[in-house]
PDB file of C-alpha atoms in Angstrom:
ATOM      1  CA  UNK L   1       0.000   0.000   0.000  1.00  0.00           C
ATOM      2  CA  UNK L   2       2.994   2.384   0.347  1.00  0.00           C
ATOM      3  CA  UNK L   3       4.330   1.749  -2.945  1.00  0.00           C
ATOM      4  CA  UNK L   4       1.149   3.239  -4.613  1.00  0.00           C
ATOM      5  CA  UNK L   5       0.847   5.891  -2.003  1.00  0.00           C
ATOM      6  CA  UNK L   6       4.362   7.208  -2.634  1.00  0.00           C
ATOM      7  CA  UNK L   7       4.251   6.645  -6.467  1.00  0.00           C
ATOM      8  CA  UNK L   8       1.446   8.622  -6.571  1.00  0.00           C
ATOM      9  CA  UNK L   9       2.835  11.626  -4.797  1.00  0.00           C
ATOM     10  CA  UNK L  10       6.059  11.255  -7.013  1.00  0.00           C
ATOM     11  CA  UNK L  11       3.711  11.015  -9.845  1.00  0.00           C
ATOM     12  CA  UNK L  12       1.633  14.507  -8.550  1.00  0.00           C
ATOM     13  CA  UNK L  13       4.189  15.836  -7.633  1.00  0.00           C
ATOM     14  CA  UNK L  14       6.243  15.942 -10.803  1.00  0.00           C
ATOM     15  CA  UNK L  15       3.236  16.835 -12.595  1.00  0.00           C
ATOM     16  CA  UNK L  16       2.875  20.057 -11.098  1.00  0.00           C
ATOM     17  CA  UNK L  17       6.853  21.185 -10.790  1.00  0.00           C
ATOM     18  CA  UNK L  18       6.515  20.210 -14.859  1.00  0.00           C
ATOM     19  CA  UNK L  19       3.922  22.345 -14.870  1.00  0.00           C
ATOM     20  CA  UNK L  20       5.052  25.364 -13.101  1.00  0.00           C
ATOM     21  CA  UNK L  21       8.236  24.586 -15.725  1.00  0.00           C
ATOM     22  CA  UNK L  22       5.930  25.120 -18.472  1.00  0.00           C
ATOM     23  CA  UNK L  23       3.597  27.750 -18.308  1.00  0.00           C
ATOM     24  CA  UNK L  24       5.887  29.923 -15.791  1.00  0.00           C
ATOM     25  CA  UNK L  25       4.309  33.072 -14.800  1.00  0.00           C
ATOM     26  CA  UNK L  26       0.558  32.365 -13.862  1.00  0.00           C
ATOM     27  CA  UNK L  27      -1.615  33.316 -10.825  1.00  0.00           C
ATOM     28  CA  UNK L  28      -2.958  30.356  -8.784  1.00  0.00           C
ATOM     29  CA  UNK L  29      -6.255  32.029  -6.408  1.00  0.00           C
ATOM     30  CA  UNK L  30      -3.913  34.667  -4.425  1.00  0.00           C
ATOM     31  CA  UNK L  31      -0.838  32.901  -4.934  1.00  0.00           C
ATOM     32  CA  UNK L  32       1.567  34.367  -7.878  1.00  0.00           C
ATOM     33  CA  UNK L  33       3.718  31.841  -9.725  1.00  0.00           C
ATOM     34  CA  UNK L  34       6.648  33.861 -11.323  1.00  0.00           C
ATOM     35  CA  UNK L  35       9.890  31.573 -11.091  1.00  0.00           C
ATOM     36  CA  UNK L  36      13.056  32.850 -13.599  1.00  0.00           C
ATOM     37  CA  UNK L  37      14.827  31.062 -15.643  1.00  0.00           C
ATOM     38  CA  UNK L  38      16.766  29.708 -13.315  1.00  0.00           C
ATOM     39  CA  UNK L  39      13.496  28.632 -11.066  1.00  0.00           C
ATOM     40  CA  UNK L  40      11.967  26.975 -14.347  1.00  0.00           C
ATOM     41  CA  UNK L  41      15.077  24.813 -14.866  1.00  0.00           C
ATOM     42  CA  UNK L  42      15.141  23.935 -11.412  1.00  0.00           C
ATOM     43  CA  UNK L  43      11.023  22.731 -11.250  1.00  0.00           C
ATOM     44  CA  UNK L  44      12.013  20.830 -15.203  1.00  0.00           C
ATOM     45  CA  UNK L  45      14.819  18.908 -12.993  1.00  0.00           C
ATOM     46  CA  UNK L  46      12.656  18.249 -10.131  1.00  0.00           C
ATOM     47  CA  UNK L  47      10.026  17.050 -12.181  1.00  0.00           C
ATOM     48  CA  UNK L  48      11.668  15.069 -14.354  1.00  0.00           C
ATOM     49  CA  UNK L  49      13.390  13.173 -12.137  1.00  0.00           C
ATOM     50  CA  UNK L  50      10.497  12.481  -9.873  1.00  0.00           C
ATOM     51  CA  UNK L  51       8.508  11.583 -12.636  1.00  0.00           C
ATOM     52  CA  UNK L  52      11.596   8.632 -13.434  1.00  0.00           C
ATOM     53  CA  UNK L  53      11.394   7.929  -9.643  1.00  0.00           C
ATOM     54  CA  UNK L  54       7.711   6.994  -9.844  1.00  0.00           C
ATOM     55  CA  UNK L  55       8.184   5.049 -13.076  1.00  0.00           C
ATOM     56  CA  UNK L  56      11.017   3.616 -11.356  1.00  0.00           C
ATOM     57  CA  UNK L  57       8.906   2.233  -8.122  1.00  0.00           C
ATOM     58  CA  UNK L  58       6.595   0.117 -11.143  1.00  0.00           C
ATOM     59  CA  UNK L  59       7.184  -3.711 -10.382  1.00  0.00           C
ATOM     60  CA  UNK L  60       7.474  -5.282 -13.179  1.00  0.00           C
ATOM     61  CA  UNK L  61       6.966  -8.929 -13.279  1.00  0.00           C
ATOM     62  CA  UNK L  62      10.333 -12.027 -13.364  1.00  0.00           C
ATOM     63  CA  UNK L  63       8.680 -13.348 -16.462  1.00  0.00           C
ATOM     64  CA  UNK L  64       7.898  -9.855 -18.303  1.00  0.00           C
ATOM     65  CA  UNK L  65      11.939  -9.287 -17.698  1.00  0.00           C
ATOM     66  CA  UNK L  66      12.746 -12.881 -18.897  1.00  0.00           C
ATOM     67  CA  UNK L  67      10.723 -12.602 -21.901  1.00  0.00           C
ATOM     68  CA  UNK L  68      12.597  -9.413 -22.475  1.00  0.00           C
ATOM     69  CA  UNK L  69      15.840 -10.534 -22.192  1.00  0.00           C
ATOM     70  CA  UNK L  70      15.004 -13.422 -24.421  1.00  0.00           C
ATOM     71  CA  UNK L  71      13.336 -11.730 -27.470  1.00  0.00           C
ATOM     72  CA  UNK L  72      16.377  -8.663 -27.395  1.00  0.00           C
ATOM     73  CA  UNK L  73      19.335 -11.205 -26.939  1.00  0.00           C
ATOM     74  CA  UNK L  74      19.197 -12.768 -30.018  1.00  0.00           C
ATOM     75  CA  UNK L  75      18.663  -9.669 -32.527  1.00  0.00           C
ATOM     76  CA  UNK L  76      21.790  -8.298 -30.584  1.00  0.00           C
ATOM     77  CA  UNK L  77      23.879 -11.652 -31.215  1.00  0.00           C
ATOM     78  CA  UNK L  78      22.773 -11.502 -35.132  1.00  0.00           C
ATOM     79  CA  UNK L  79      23.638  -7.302 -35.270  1.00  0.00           C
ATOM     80  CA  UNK L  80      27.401  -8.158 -33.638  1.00  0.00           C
ATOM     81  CA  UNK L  81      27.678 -10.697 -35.761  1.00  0.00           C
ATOM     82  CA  UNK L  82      26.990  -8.801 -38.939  1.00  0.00           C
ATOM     83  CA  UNK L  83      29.330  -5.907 -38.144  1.00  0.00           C
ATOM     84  CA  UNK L  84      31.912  -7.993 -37.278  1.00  0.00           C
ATOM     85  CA  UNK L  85      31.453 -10.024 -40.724  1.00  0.00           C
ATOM     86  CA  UNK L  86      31.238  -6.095 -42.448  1.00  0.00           C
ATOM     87  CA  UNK L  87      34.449  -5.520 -40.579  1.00  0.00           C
ATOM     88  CA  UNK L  88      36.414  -8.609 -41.140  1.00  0.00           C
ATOM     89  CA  UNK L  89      35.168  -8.289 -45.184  1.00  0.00           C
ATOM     90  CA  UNK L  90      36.513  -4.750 -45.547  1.00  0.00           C
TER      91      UNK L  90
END
């Protein structure tokens, strides 16, 4: 139950910084947004990166990451082999 608790406030919360990176200057009820450029960067980095963080806490399954590994193993085999044939031909 914590995991979806504290994606979700990673997920809110890097929502809104993105947000507040975006549109910049705005007026919120009585509260005045106006962050420079240097306060835009900053709420792009914090958003970002709690955005990753909450994609980050996902579990993902054993046999969604076997299956993965499986299917992008051999297509990587086959592309080394290839270059190395280009290479050795040249």
């Amino acid at each position: 139950m914590t995991d979806i608790t504290s994606n979700n406030t990673f997920l809110i919360t890097g929502i809104v910084f993105i947000t507040i990176a975006v549109i910049g200057q705005s007026k919120l009820a009585f509260i005045e947004i106006n962050p420079g450029c240097l306060g835009r960067l900053l709420a792009l980095f914090i958003g970002m990166s709690s955005l990753l963080y909450a994609l980050g806490l996902l579990n993902f399954s054993v046999e969604t990451l076997d299956l993965l590994k499986t299917s992008l193993t051999e297509p990587i085999r086959q592309l080394i082999s290839s270059i190395n044939d280009l290479l050795q031909g040249s």
